[in-house]
Structure formats: structure tokens, C-alpha cells
């Protein structure tokens, strides 16, 4: 590691994994770069990067105020480029720091020893892992002290997409996970399309709720016809080139085609779903091979014998543990299952990723060597945005998301229909996709079939002929009031509805004002309009028999019949699977 002050200069036989020890006082694995028998260095023991250690005693021991730093980030070379392909020796990066040293720290006596922290309750495991195409495994658990920043930073590639969000945010988090079919890079020449520029072969949008209680991973079919907006891309010379958008093309061409970078896929998904993306993670074929190997294999299930000569997958019916080439073959196969489509392959990927999350969440990282192996494999596989472009930012990001439990992670496939104009592609099923996207935007968990407890008794609804309401436009599209009245009268039979013109003030949200004795009318109208509870404003006094309710259409109103509020349950017939379901088998 750092030969300038670690007492281990020139020792290339030290396994980095052996330098991690479990500290019962903190409940974490911590990095020990000192000779055997010496206490591990803690983050609180660090001093300024590049300074000499002080108080070294004969025989290699160090004084009580050992403030020697862990390998400093500031003095290292810039991270390697995506096409350099350098293999870095474990622990060798720190030795490349510039030679300047600062003045020595003063030596203190035993009185300066820090007071030990109270012993942590229970044995906590130090977990630190991230991934590219499987980046959402961050939600399964992350924490502990992992300070090989200098080496891990060198593993990570970054792309400036013109947006740099903080690694940690207070609200919901949306992460775009991209698996590319590029054949460039060591070990990738035998896969994918030989002429591919690196398209978005596998794409998931992972949404983590604001309270970190649940997560949703939406798989986006690569052959779905969509619109790609124009997008600015950074060029090698530092300039920015805007690549024109396209209408009615395959989703996977949002990356690679015409020189598009991950920022173009980012903007395409935002346009498609209406969700604002915080970060992206991208990786190639090696991500699955290296991560599955690092965790000693991932269990998968086949409901029948699988033999796909194209992906080279051969599995007998039953459960198997796959890793390396076999794991990649599993997530790439489609000809041996279902109808042989990309939609069937998505199911295989969701099964594999669910199992990988369970493996990572188990005791797979009870040893520092596995912790080290997974961290290395994951960061080497990554290309990310600049907002999470360092190991420390990734650690902060992962720690923010670690509260999500496995049984609260749901995979779903964006609903599509066969394209009547091209059987090789699909089109968005808006009737199902729109409410699905609305659920995610509203931060609702995909909890199909899970009914709430203690439901209140439903309010009796008034018949359509008794619903009396004045409709005003307070921020909706022009003509919304008359359009709504026409819809109420002709489609719902509410003959007592009236266009009352424009509201005196603009409202951000639609509002229905009613009296206590109009609760039955309000229940009927709220059901028709899809109004949330927050839109209902009940007065304190009853109204006269001929006094109408007041419906003010706000800026959130789009059209009559389109719900103002997002649904709380997933639409029927949307393919989905829970990450904790161990009984999913390919068939």
C-alpha cells in the first residue's frame, strides 16, 4: 500500500483482503496497513495527506498519537480512461503519489489516547458494494468503513452528462441502470453484435421511495418504439455537441447511435416516464461475470431443461448456482424460454438480479476477502455520472439507500403491445403504462393485492341526477371548465353541472368545496374525477338544497376522466416479481 510511512515498503506479497480486521468497538471491518499486532487505523486517526508519521518506536511500533494517513486521494493520478484498459495491482496505486511531505506530527503520551467507544450491540457486518448493470443492489444493504478510496477511485469511469446531482438527496431517488452490448473492452469480443457501438441492451429505472421503505425497478424493453429527445454530449476536446432527437425509433438506440452517451438515455427515460433521474450506472458484459464470481455464484431456477446455442446456456430443470460465463449466458438467453423474445429475457434478468440481491443481503460478506473482491469487481464494472463518480460518493449513496428491505423491492416490466407495423418491435401500452408511471411519480409502492388495514366505511354516493356543481377553471388548459361540464352531463348524467367561467385565482391543485350535507354528492364527483383526499374541502355549515358545490380545476388537471391522483395499486396484467420471491423459475 502506501510505502511512504506504512512500514511495508516493497512488500508486494500482502493480500489487501488480509489487511481488513473486525473491530468489535465499532462493529465494522477496518483497514489495517500496519505490522501484525498493531491496532487498526481508524478514520479518526487520520491527518493531512502526505504528512510523515511521527513517534515511531523501535521494532516497528508507533506512539500513542499515530496520526498517519490512509492513502491520500489528492496526490493520485487522474482516473484511467474508459479505453485504457489498465490492470492495476492491488494496493499499488498509492505508491504513485507525488513525493512532497509535510512536517511531522508531534508525539503525545498515553494521556492523548482516545477513549474507546461503547461496544456496539450485536455483530454488524461491514458491507460495501456497488454495481453497474446490477447497480440497484445498493438498496439491499450498504454500510461500514471501506477506505480503499484511492484504488477504488481508479476503477471507476465517469461520464459528464451535463447534470451533476448530489450523491445523497432528501427526496425519492431515481437511478438509471444501463447494460450495454458494446464488444469493446477486455473479455467482451465474443458477445453481442460485432458492429454495435454500444446500445442500451438492458435498461432499468430504479426508484427508491422518499422514506427508503421500498424500491421499484422498471425494466424498459430495448425494442420499444419511442422518441429520443435532442441531447448535449461532451466531446473529447471539451466542447459540447447537441445530437438531434429522433421520432419513432427503438429505445436501445438512445445510447451509442449517432454518438449518443448515457445522458441521451437519461433524457429519453425522463421523457418517457415523467420521472427526474438522479444518477446513472452503466456496465458491459463483464459486470455480470465478475460480480457473480465475486459472490461465489448466484442461485437460479429452471422449470425445464434449457438449451440455447446462441447464448451457450445449458441447464437441466431445477436449481443451479451460476457464475462467470454461465451467469452471463443465463441473463442473455431468450431463445430457450417463453416465446424467445426480449420480454422473456427480461424475466430471466429479474430472476437473476433478485437472487443476487438475496445473496448480497445474506452472510456472503462475513469475511474481508469477499468484501474486497466484490468491491473491486463492482467498481471495475462501473461507468457512472459525475455526481457519484468517486468511491466515497458511492459509499454515501449506498448508505443512504441501505434501509430498503428485500421484500420491499419490486421488479416490473414497462407494459408494451405488439407493433402492428413491425413485428420485431413493440409499442408502449399507454393504458397500463400511464398509471404505472403515475404510481412511481407519486412515490407509491407497487403493492398489488395488498389491501390496507382498518379501512373506513365508504360514504354513500349520490345518484348522478342529484350531483349539483359549478365548475371553474383555475389553472387547467383553456376550455377545461366547459369540457368538464360537457363530460359530466353527457357521460355521467350530471345534468345539474354548470360552467361558472374562470376562477378568481390560479390554483396549483384541483379543489372541490362542499358542505357537510353534500358529502354524498362530493363522494360521487370525487370518484368520477379521480380526486385525492387532499382536494376535498368541507365547510363547517350545511348548504341550501339548490346551492351547488364548487369544483375549481387547478394546474394539475389535464382532462375530464383522467384521474388527478395516482393509483395505489399496480394495473392488472403488468409483469412483476418481488425480489424476495425464491420460487421464480424460468420456463
Coordinates of C-alpha atoms in Angstrom, one line a residue:
X1 CA 0.0 0.0 0.0
X2 CA 1.4 3.5 0.9
X3 CA 5.2 2.8 1.0
X4 CA 5.9 6.3 2.4
X5 CA 5.1 5.7 6.1
X6 CA 3.4 2.4 6.5
X7 CA 6.4 0.2 7.4
X8 CA 5.6 -2.1 4.5
X9 CA 7.5 -0.6 1.6
X10 CA 8.4 -3.1 -1.1
X11 CA 6.2 -5.9 0.4
X12 CA 4.2 -6.9 -2.7
X13 CA 3.1 -10.2 -1.1
X14 CA 0.5 -8.7 1.2
X15 CA -3.1 -9.7 0.3
X16 CA -5.2 -6.5 0.6
X17 CA -8.1 -8.6 2.0
X18 CA -5.9 -9.6 4.9
X19 CA -5.5 -6.0 5.9
X20 CA -9.1 -5.8 7.0
X21 CA -9.9 -6.7 10.6
X22 CA -13.2 -6.7 12.6
X23 CA -13.3 -4.0 15.3
X24 CA -15.8 -5.0 18.0
X25 CA -15.9 -1.5 19.3
X26 CA -17.3 0.0 16.1
X27 CA -18.9 -3.1 14.6
X28 CA -17.1 -2.6 11.3
X29 CA -14.3 -4.1 9.3
X30 CA -11.5 -1.6 9.3
X31 CA -8.3 -1.2 7.2
X32 CA -5.0 -2.2 9.0
X33 CA -2.0 -1.4 7.0
X34 CA 0.5 -1.8 9.9
X35 CA 2.6 -4.8 11.0
X36 CA 0.9 -7.7 12.9
X37 CA -0.1 -6.9 16.4
X38 CA -0.7 -3.2 15.8
X39 CA -4.2 -1.6 16.3
X40 CA -6.1 -0.9 13.1
X41 CA -6.1 2.6 11.8
X42 CA -9.4 4.4 12.2
X43 CA -10.8 7.3 10.3
X44 CA -10.5 9.5 13.4
X45 CA -6.8 8.7 13.5
X46 CA -6.0 10.3 10.1
X47 CA -4.1 13.5 9.5
X48 CA -3.3 15.6 6.4
X49 CA -2.5 13.6 3.2
X50 CA 1.2 13.2 2.6
X51 CA 2.5 14.0 6.1
X52 CA 5.1 11.9 7.8
X53 CA 4.2 9.6 10.6
X54 CA 5.6 10.5 14.0
X55 CA 6.7 8.8 17.1
X56 CA 7.8 5.6 15.6
X57 CA 9.3 3.3 18.2
X58 CA 11.9 0.7 17.8
X59 CA 10.7 -2.6 16.5
X60 CA 8.1 -1.0 14.3
X61 CA 5.7 0.1 17.0
X62 CA 4.1 3.5 16.8
X63 CA 3.4 6.1 19.5
X64 CA 0.0 6.7 21.1
X65 CA -0.8 9.6 18.7
X66 CA -0.4 7.7 15.4
X67 CA -2.0 10.1 13.0
X68 CA -0.6 8.6 9.9
X69 CA -3.0 8.9 6.9
X70 CA -4.6 6.2 4.8
X71 CA -3.6 6.6 1.1
X72 CA -4.4 10.1 0.1
X73 CA -6.7 10.8 -2.9
X74 CA -5.3 14.2 -3.6
X75 CA -2.0 13.1 -4.9
X76 CA -3.0 10.3 -7.2
X77 CA -3.2 10.4 -11.0
X78 CA -6.5 11.1 -12.7
X79 CA -8.7 8.0 -13.1
X80 CA -8.0 5.9 -16.2
X81 CA -10.0 6.5 -19.3
X82 CA -12.6 4.1 -20.5
X83 CA -10.4 2.7 -23.3
X84 CA -7.1 2.4 -21.5
X85 CA -7.8 -1.0 -20.1
X86 CA -5.0 -0.9 -17.5
X87 CA -4.8 -3.6 -14.9
X88 CA -3.9 -2.1 -11.6
X89 CA -2.0 -4.1 -8.9
X90 CA -3.9 -4.4 -5.7
X91 CA -2.5 -1.7 -3.3
X92 CA -0.1 -0.3 -5.9
X93 CA -1.8 2.9 -6.7
X94 CA -0.9 4.8 -3.5
X95 CA 2.9 4.4 -4.3
X96 CA 2.4 6.8 -7.3
X97 CA 1.8 9.8 -5.1
X98 CA 4.0 12.9 -5.6
X99 CA 7.0 12.9 -3.2
X100 CA 6.4 16.1 -1.2
X101 CA 6.0 15.5 2.5
X102 CA 4.8 17.9 5.2
X103 CA 6.2 18.4 8.7
X104 CA 6.0 15.6 11.2
X105 CA 3.1 15.4 13.7
X106 CA 4.0 15.8 17.3
X107 CA 4.4 12.8 19.6
X108 CA 2.0 12.6 22.5
X109 CA 2.0 10.4 25.6
X110 CA -0.6 7.9 26.8
X111 CA -2.8 10.7 28.1
X112 CA -3.7 11.5 24.5
X113 CA -5.2 8.1 23.7
X114 CA -8.8 8.4 22.5
X115 CA -11.4 7.0 24.7
X116 CA -12.9 3.8 23.3
X117 CA -16.5 3.9 22.1
X118 CA -19.0 1.7 23.9
X119 CA -19.3 -1.8 22.4
X120 CA -21.8 -2.0 19.6
X121 CA -24.9 -4.1 20.3
X122 CA -24.8 -7.1 18.0
X123 CA -22.2 -8.0 15.4
X124 CA -22.6 -5.7 12.4
X125 CA -21.2 -6.7 9.1
X126 CA -19.3 -4.1 7.1
X127 CA -20.8 -4.2 3.6
X128 CA -19.7 -2.0 0.7
X129 CA -20.7 -3.0 -2.8
X130 CA -21.9 -1.3 -5.8
X131 CA -22.6 -2.5 -9.4
X132 CA -23.2 -1.3 -12.9
X133 CA -25.9 -3.2 -14.6
X134 CA -26.9 -4.5 -11.2
X135 CA -26.4 -1.2 -9.5
X136 CA -29.7 -1.4 -7.7
X137 CA -28.1 -4.0 -5.3
X138 CA -27.2 -0.8 -3.4
X139 CA -30.7 -0.8 -1.9
X140 CA -30.2 -4.3 -0.3
X141 CA -27.7 -3.1 2.2
X142 CA -24.6 -1.0 2.5
X143 CA -22.5 0.4 5.3
X144 CA -19.3 0.0 7.3
X145 CA -15.9 1.6 6.8
X146 CA -14.3 0.9 3.4
X147 CA -11.4 3.3 2.9
X148 CA -9.6 1.9 -0.2
X149 CA -10.7 5.1 -1.9
X150 CA -7.5 5.6 -3.9
X151 CA -7.6 2.2 -5.5
X152 CA -11.4 2.1 -6.0
X153 CA -11.5 5.6 -7.5
X154 CA -9.1 4.4 -10.1
X155 CA -11.5 1.6 -11.0
X156 CA -14.4 3.9 -11.7
X157 CA -15.1 5.6 -15.1
X158 CA -17.2 8.7 -15.3
X159 CA -19.2 10.5 -18.0
X160 CA -20.3 14.1 -17.7
X161 CA -23.9 14.1 -18.9
X162 CA -24.4 17.8 -18.2
X163 CA -26.2 17.1 -14.9
X164 CA -24.4 16.7 -11.6
X165 CA -26.7 15.9 -8.7
X166 CA -25.6 15.4 -5.1
X167 CA -24.9 11.8 -4.1
X168 CA -27.4 11.9 -1.3
X169 CA -30.8 13.7 -1.5
X170 CA -33.7 14.1 0.9
X171 CA -36.4 13.0 -1.6
X172 CA -37.1 10.0 -3.8
X173 CA -34.1 8.7 -5.8
X174 CA -34.2 7.5 -9.4
X175 CA -31.2 5.6 -10.7
X176 CA -30.9 4.6 -14.4
X177 CA -29.1 1.2 -14.7
X178 CA -27.8 0.5 -18.2
X179 CA -26.2 -2.7 -19.6
X180 CA -24.5 -2.0 -22.9
X181 CA -23.9 -4.6 -25.7
X182 CA -20.6 -3.0 -26.7
X183 CA -17.9 -5.5 -27.6
X184 CA -15.0 -3.2 -26.8
X185 CA -13.2 -3.9 -23.5
X186 CA -11.2 -7.0 -22.3
X187 CA -13.3 -10.2 -22.4
X188 CA -16.2 -8.8 -24.4
X189 CA -15.2 -9.6 -28.0
X190 CA -17.3 -12.8 -28.1
X191 CA -20.6 -11.3 -27.2
X192 CA -23.2 -9.0 -28.7
X193 CA -23.3 -7.5 -32.1
X194 CA -19.9 -7.3 -33.7
X195 CA -20.8 -4.0 -35.2
X196 CA -22.6 -2.5 -32.2
X197 CA -21.5 0.9 -31.0
X198 CA -22.8 0.0 -27.5
X199 CA -26.5 0.3 -27.4
X200 CA -28.8 0.2 -24.3
X201 CA -29.2 -3.5 -24.3
X202 CA -30.6 -3.8 -20.8
X203 CA -32.2 -0.8 -19.0
X204 CA -33.8 -0.5 -15.6
X205 CA -35.1 2.6 -13.9
X206 CA -34.8 2.0 -10.1
X207 CA -37.0 4.2 -8.0
X208 CA -36.3 4.4 -4.2
X209 CA -39.0 5.9 -2.1
X210 CA -38.5 9.1 -0.2
X211 CA -38.7 7.3 3.2
X212 CA -36.5 4.5 1.8
X213 CA -39.1 1.9 2.7
X214 CA -39.5 0.4 -0.8
X215 CA -38.0 0.3 -4.2
X216 CA -39.3 -0.3 -7.7
X217 CA -37.1 -1.4 -10.7
X218 CA -38.8 -0.8 -14.1
X219 CA -37.3 -2.8 -16.9
X220 CA -37.6 -1.0 -20.2
X221 CA -37.8 -3.2 -23.3
X222 CA -34.9 -2.4 -25.7
X223 CA -37.1 -2.9 -28.8
X224 CA -39.8 -0.5 -27.7
X225 CA -40.5 2.3 -30.2
X226 CA -40.2 5.7 -28.6
X227 CA -39.0 9.3 -29.1
X228 CA -35.4 10.3 -28.3
X229 CA -35.0 13.9 -27.5
X230 CA -32.1 16.0 -28.6
X231 CA -29.2 15.8 -26.1
X232 CA -25.9 17.6 -25.5
X233 CA -22.9 15.4 -25.3
X234 CA -19.3 16.2 -24.1
X235 CA -16.7 15.7 -26.8
X236 CA -13.1 14.6 -26.2
X237 CA -11.8 18.2 -26.9
X238 CA -14.1 19.5 -24.1
X239 CA -16.7 21.0 -26.4
X240 CA -20.4 20.1 -26.3
X241 CA -22.2 18.7 -29.3
X242 CA -26.0 18.5 -29.4
X243 CA -27.2 15.4 -31.1
X244 CA -30.6 15.8 -32.8
X245 CA -33.5 13.9 -31.5
X246 CA -35.5 11.2 -33.4
X247 CA -39.1 10.2 -33.5
X248 CA -40.4 6.7 -33.5
X249 CA -37.2 4.7 -33.1
X250 CA -36.0 1.8 -31.0
X251 CA -35.3 2.7 -27.4
X252 CA -31.9 1.0 -27.4
X253 CA -30.6 3.5 -29.9
X254 CA -30.8 6.2 -27.2
X255 CA -27.2 5.0 -26.4
X256 CA -24.4 4.7 -28.9
X257 CA -26.3 5.6 -32.1
X258 CA -25.1 8.8 -33.7
X259 CA -22.6 9.2 -30.8
X260 CA -25.2 9.3 -28.0
X261 CA -23.9 9.0 -24.5
X262 CA -25.7 7.8 -21.3
X263 CA -27.1 11.3 -20.9
X264 CA -29.2 10.7 -24.0
X265 CA -30.7 7.5 -22.5
X266 CA -31.2 9.5 -19.3
X267 CA -33.2 12.2 -21.1
X268 CA -35.2 9.6 -23.1
X269 CA -36.3 7.8 -19.9
X270 CA -37.3 11.1 -18.3
X271 CA -39.4 12.0 -21.3
X272 CA -41.0 8.5 -21.3
X273 CA -41.8 8.2 -17.6
X274 CA -42.0 11.8 -16.3
X275 CA -39.5 11.0 -13.6
X276 CA -36.4 13.1 -12.9
X277 CA -33.3 10.9 -12.8
X278 CA -30.7 11.5 -10.1
X279 CA -27.8 9.2 -11.3
X280 CA -26.9 6.5 -13.8
X281 CA -24.7 3.4 -13.7
X282 CA -23.6 1.6 -16.8
X283 CA -21.6 -1.6 -17.4
X284 CA -20.8 -4.1 -20.1
X285 CA -20.9 -7.9 -20.2
X286 CA -18.1 -8.3 -17.7
X287 CA -20.2 -6.9 -14.9
X288 CA -22.3 -10.0 -14.6
X289 CA -19.4 -12.3 -14.9
X290 CA -17.2 -10.6 -12.4
X291 CA -19.9 -9.9 -9.8
X292 CA -21.4 -13.4 -9.9
X293 CA -17.9 -14.8 -9.4
X294 CA -17.1 -12.4 -6.6
X295 CA -20.1 -13.7 -4.6
X296 CA -19.3 -17.3 -5.3
X297 CA -22.2 -17.8 -7.6
X298 CA -25.9 -16.9 -7.8
X299 CA -28.7 -19.4 -7.5
X300 CA -31.2 -19.6 -10.4
X301 CA -34.1 -21.9 -11.2
X302 CA -35.2 -23.5 -14.5
X303 CA -38.7 -25.0 -14.7
X304 CA -37.5 -27.1 -17.7
X305 CA -34.3 -28.1 -19.5
X306 CA -32.7 -25.0 -21.1
X307 CA -30.5 -25.3 -24.1
X308 CA -29.8 -22.0 -26.0
X309 CA -27.0 -22.4 -28.6
X310 CA -26.9 -18.6 -29.1
X311 CA -26.2 -17.7 -25.5
X312 CA -24.5 -21.1 -24.8
X313 CA -26.8 -21.7 -21.8
X314 CA -27.3 -25.3 -20.9
X315 CA -29.2 -26.1 -17.7
X316 CA -31.2 -29.1 -16.6
X317 CA -34.5 -28.4 -14.9
X318 CA -34.1 -27.5 -11.3
X319 CA -32.0 -25.1 -9.2
X320 CA -28.4 -24.2 -10.1
X321 CA -25.6 -21.9 -8.9
X322 CA -24.2 -20.0 -11.8
X323 CA -21.2 -17.6 -12.1
X324 CA -18.9 -16.2 -14.7
X325 CA -19.7 -17.2 -18.2
X326 CA -22.6 -19.3 -17.2
X327 CA -24.2 -16.4 -15.3
X328 CA -23.8 -14.2 -18.3
X329 CA -25.4 -16.8 -20.5
X330 CA -28.3 -17.0 -18.1
X331 CA -29.1 -13.3 -18.3
X332 CA -28.6 -13.2 -22.1
X333 CA -30.7 -16.2 -23.1
X334 CA -34.1 -15.8 -24.7
X335 CA -34.4 -18.5 -27.4
X336 CA -34.8 -21.3 -24.8
X337 CA -37.7 -19.7 -22.9
X338 CA -41.2 -18.4 -23.5
X339 CA -41.7 -17.0 -27.0
X340 CA -38.0 -16.3 -27.4
X341 CA -38.5 -12.5 -27.1
X342 CA -36.6 -9.8 -25.3
X343 CA -39.6 -9.7 -22.9
X344 CA -38.8 -13.2 -21.9
X345 CA -35.1 -12.4 -21.4
X346 CA -36.2 -9.5 -19.1
X347 CA -37.8 -12.1 -16.8
X348 CA -34.5 -14.1 -16.7
X349 CA -32.6 -10.9 -15.7
X350 CA -35.1 -10.1 -13.0
X351 CA -34.8 -13.6 -11.5
X352 CA -31.0 -13.3 -11.6
X353 CA -30.9 -9.8 -10.1
X354 CA -33.4 -10.8 -7.3
X355 CA -31.2 -13.7 -6.4
X356 CA -28.1 -11.6 -6.5
X357 CA -29.7 -9.2 -4.0
X358 CA -30.6 -12.0 -1.7
X359 CA -27.0 -13.3 -1.9
X360 CA -25.6 -9.9 -1.1
X361 CA -28.0 -9.4 1.7
X362 CA -27.1 -12.8 3.3
X363 CA -23.8 -13.6 5.1
X364 CA -21.9 -13.6 1.9
X365 CA -19.6 -10.8 3.2
X366 CA -18.7 -12.3 6.6
X367 CA -15.0 -12.2 5.5
X368 CA -12.9 -9.3 4.4
X369 CA -11.7 -11.2 1.4
X370 CA -15.2 -11.4 -0.1
X371 CA -15.8 -7.8 0.8
X372 CA -12.7 -6.8 -1.0
X373 CA -13.5 -9.0 -4.0
X374 CA -17.0 -7.6 -4.5
X375 CA -15.9 -4.0 -4.1
X376 CA -13.2 -4.5 -6.7
X377 CA -15.5 -6.3 -9.2
X378 CA -18.3 -3.8 -8.8
X379 CA -16.2 -0.6 -9.1
X380 CA -14.3 -2.0 -12.1
X381 CA -17.6 -2.7 -13.8
X382 CA -18.9 0.8 -13.4
X383 CA -19.3 3.9 -15.5
X384 CA -21.3 6.5 -13.6
X385 CA -22.2 10.2 -13.7
X386 CA -20.0 12.7 -12.0
X387 CA -22.4 13.1 -9.1
X388 CA -21.4 9.6 -7.8
X389 CA -18.0 9.4 -9.6
X390 CA -15.8 8.6 -6.6
X391 CA -15.7 5.7 -4.2
X392 CA -16.6 8.0 -1.3
X393 CA -19.7 9.4 -3.1
X394 CA -20.8 5.8 -4.0
X395 CA -20.4 4.9 -0.3
X396 CA -22.5 7.8 0.8
X397 CA -25.0 6.9 -1.9
X398 CA -25.2 3.3 -0.8
X399 CA -25.5 4.1 2.9
X400 CA -28.5 6.4 2.1
X401 CA -30.3 3.6 0.3
X402 CA -29.5 0.7 2.6
X403 CA -32.7 0.7 4.6
X404 CA -34.8 -0.9 1.9
X405 CA -35.7 -4.5 2.7
X406 CA -35.6 -7.2 0.1
X407 CA -39.3 -7.9 0.3
X408 CA -40.0 -4.3 -0.5
X409 CA -38.1 -4.4 -3.8
X410 CA -40.4 -5.0 -6.8
X411 CA -39.3 -5.6 -10.4
X412 CA -41.9 -4.7 -13.1
X413 CA -41.7 -4.5 -16.9
X414 CA -42.9 -1.4 -18.7
X415 CA -46.2 -2.6 -20.4
X416 CA -46.0 -2.9 -24.2
X417 CA -48.0 -4.1 -27.1
X418 CA -47.0 -5.8 -30.4
X419 CA -46.2 -3.2 -33.0
X420 CA -48.8 -3.7 -35.9
X421 CA -46.3 -2.1 -38.3
X422 CA -43.2 -4.1 -37.3
X423 CA -43.4 -7.5 -35.6
X424 CA -39.8 -7.2 -34.5
X425 CA -40.6 -4.2 -32.2
X426 CA -43.2 -3.3 -29.6
X427 CA -45.0 -0.1 -28.6
X428 CA -45.9 1.4 -25.3
X429 CA -49.2 0.2 -23.8
X430 CA -50.3 3.6 -22.6
X431 CA -53.5 2.4 -20.9
X432 CA -51.3 0.4 -18.4
X433 CA -48.0 2.3 -18.5
X434 CA -49.5 5.8 -17.7
X435 CA -51.0 4.7 -14.3
X436 CA -47.8 2.7 -13.6
X437 CA -45.6 5.7 -14.2
X438 CA -48.1 7.8 -12.2
X439 CA -47.7 5.4 -9.2
X440 CA -44.0 5.7 -9.3
X441 CA -44.1 9.5 -9.7
X442 CA -46.4 9.7 -6.6
X443 CA -43.9 7.5 -4.7
X444 CA -46.4 4.7 -4.2
X445 CA -45.1 1.2 -3.6
X446 CA -46.1 -1.4 -6.2
X447 CA -48.2 -3.4 -3.8
X448 CA -50.7 -5.2 -6.0
X449 CA -53.3 -7.1 -3.9
X450 CA -52.0 -5.8 -0.5
X451 CA -55.0 -4.1 0.9
X452 CA -54.7 -1.6 3.7
X453 CA -55.8 -2.4 7.2
X454 CA -58.8 -0.9 9.0
X455 CA -60.5 0.7 6.0
X456 CA -63.1 3.4 6.9
X457 CA -66.7 2.8 5.9
X458 CA -67.4 4.1 2.5
X459 CA -69.6 7.2 2.2
X460 CA -72.9 6.7 0.5
X461 CA -72.7 8.2 -3.0
X462 CA -75.4 10.4 -4.5
X463 CA -77.0 9.3 -7.8
X464 CA -75.8 11.3 -10.9
X465 CA -79.0 13.3 -11.2
X466 CA -78.5 14.9 -7.8
X467 CA -74.9 16.0 -8.2
X468 CA -75.1 19.8 -8.4
X469 CA -71.7 21.6 -9.1
X470 CA -70.3 24.8 -10.5
X471 CA -67.1 24.2 -12.4
X472 CA -64.5 27.0 -12.8
X473 CA -61.1 26.9 -14.5
X474 CA -58.3 27.9 -12.1
X475 CA -55.2 26.8 -14.0
X476 CA -56.2 23.9 -16.3
X477 CA -55.9 24.0 -20.1
X478 CA -58.0 26.6 -21.9
X479 CA -61.6 25.5 -22.2
X480 CA -61.3 22.9 -19.4
X481 CA -64.4 24.1 -17.5
X482 CA -66.8 23.7 -20.5
X483 CA -65.1 20.4 -21.5
X484 CA -65.6 19.1 -18.0
X485 CA -69.3 20.1 -17.8
X486 CA -69.9 18.5 -21.2
X487 CA -68.3 15.3 -19.9
X488 CA -70.3 15.3 -16.7
X489 CA -73.6 15.9 -18.4
X490 CA -73.1 13.6 -21.4
X491 CA -71.0 10.8 -19.9
X492 CA -72.1 10.8 -16.3
X493 CA -75.6 12.1 -16.4
X494 CA -74.9 15.0 -14.0
X495 CA -77.4 17.4 -15.5
X496 CA -77.0 19.9 -12.7
X497 CA -73.4 20.8 -13.5
X498 CA -72.7 24.3 -14.7
X499 CA -69.8 26.2 -16.3
X500 CA -69.0 29.1 -14.0
X501 CA -66.2 30.5 -16.0
X502 CA -62.7 31.3 -14.8
X503 CA -61.8 31.1 -11.1
X504 CA -60.7 34.4 -9.4
X505 CA -57.2 32.9 -8.7
X506 CA -55.0 30.2 -10.1
X507 CA -54.6 27.1 -8.1
X508 CA -51.7 24.6 -8.3
X509 CA -54.0 21.7 -7.3
X510 CA -57.7 21.0 -8.2
X511 CA -60.1 21.6 -5.3
X512 CA -63.7 20.6 -4.6
X513 CA -65.6 22.7 -2.0
X514 CA -68.7 21.2 -0.5
X515 CA -70.9 21.3 2.6
X516 CA -71.5 18.6 5.2
X517 CA -74.9 17.7 3.7
X518 CA -73.3 17.4 0.3
X519 CA -70.9 14.6 1.3
X520 CA -72.7 12.1 -0.8
X521 CA -72.5 14.3 -3.9
X522 CA -68.8 15.0 -3.2
X523 CA -68.1 11.3 -3.0
X524 CA -69.7 10.7 -6.4
X525 CA -67.9 13.6 -8.1
X526 CA -64.5 12.7 -6.5
X527 CA -64.9 9.1 -7.8
X528 CA -65.6 10.3 -11.3
X529 CA -62.8 12.8 -11.4
X530 CA -60.2 10.7 -9.5
X531 CA -59.7 13.4 -6.9
X532 CA -57.3 12.7 -3.9
X533 CA -58.5 13.4 -0.4
X534 CA -56.3 16.5 -0.3
X535 CA -58.6 18.0 -3.0
X536 CA -61.7 17.8 -0.8
X537 CA -62.5 20.9 1.3
X538 CA -65.6 20.5 3.5
X539 CA -67.2 23.6 5.0
X540 CA -68.5 23.8 8.6
X541 CA -72.1 24.5 7.8
X542 CA -74.7 22.8 5.7
X543 CA -75.8 24.3 2.3
X544 CA -79.2 25.0 1.0
X545 CA -80.9 22.5 -1.3
X546 CA -80.1 24.4 -4.5
X547 CA -76.6 25.6 -3.6
X548 CA -74.0 23.9 -5.8
X549 CA -70.7 22.5 -4.8
X550 CA -67.7 24.3 -6.3
X551 CA -65.1 22.5 -8.4
X552 CA -62.0 24.5 -9.2
X553 CA -59.8 22.9 -11.9
X554 CA -56.1 23.5 -10.9
X555 CA -52.8 23.3 -12.8
X556 CA -52.8 19.5 -12.1
X557 CA -55.9 19.0 -14.2
X558 CA -55.3 17.5 -17.6
X559 CA -58.7 16.2 -18.9
X560 CA -62.0 15.0 -17.5
X561 CA -61.9 11.3 -16.8
X562 CA -58.1 11.4 -16.3
X563 CA -57.5 10.9 -12.5
X564 CA -55.9 13.7 -10.6
X565 CA -54.4 11.3 -8.2
X566 CA -52.1 8.4 -8.9
X567 CA -53.4 4.9 -8.3
X568 CA -52.2 3.0 -5.3
X569 CA -52.2 -0.5 -6.9
X570 CA -50.4 -1.7 -9.9
X571 CA -52.6 -2.1 -13.1
X572 CA -53.7 -5.6 -13.9
X573 CA -51.5 -7.8 -16.1
X574 CA -48.3 -5.9 -15.6
X575 CA -45.5 -8.4 -15.4
X576 CA -43.8 -8.1 -12.0
X577 CA -41.8 -10.1 -9.4
X578 CA -40.8 -9.4 -5.8
X579 CA -37.1 -9.6 -5.1
X580 CA -37.7 -11.9 -2.1
X581 CA -39.6 -14.5 -4.1
X582 CA -37.4 -17.6 -4.2
X583 CA -39.9 -19.6 -6.3
X584 CA -39.5 -17.9 -9.6
X585 CA -38.3 -20.3 -12.3
X586 CA -37.5 -19.8 -16.0
X587 CA -39.9 -21.7 -18.3

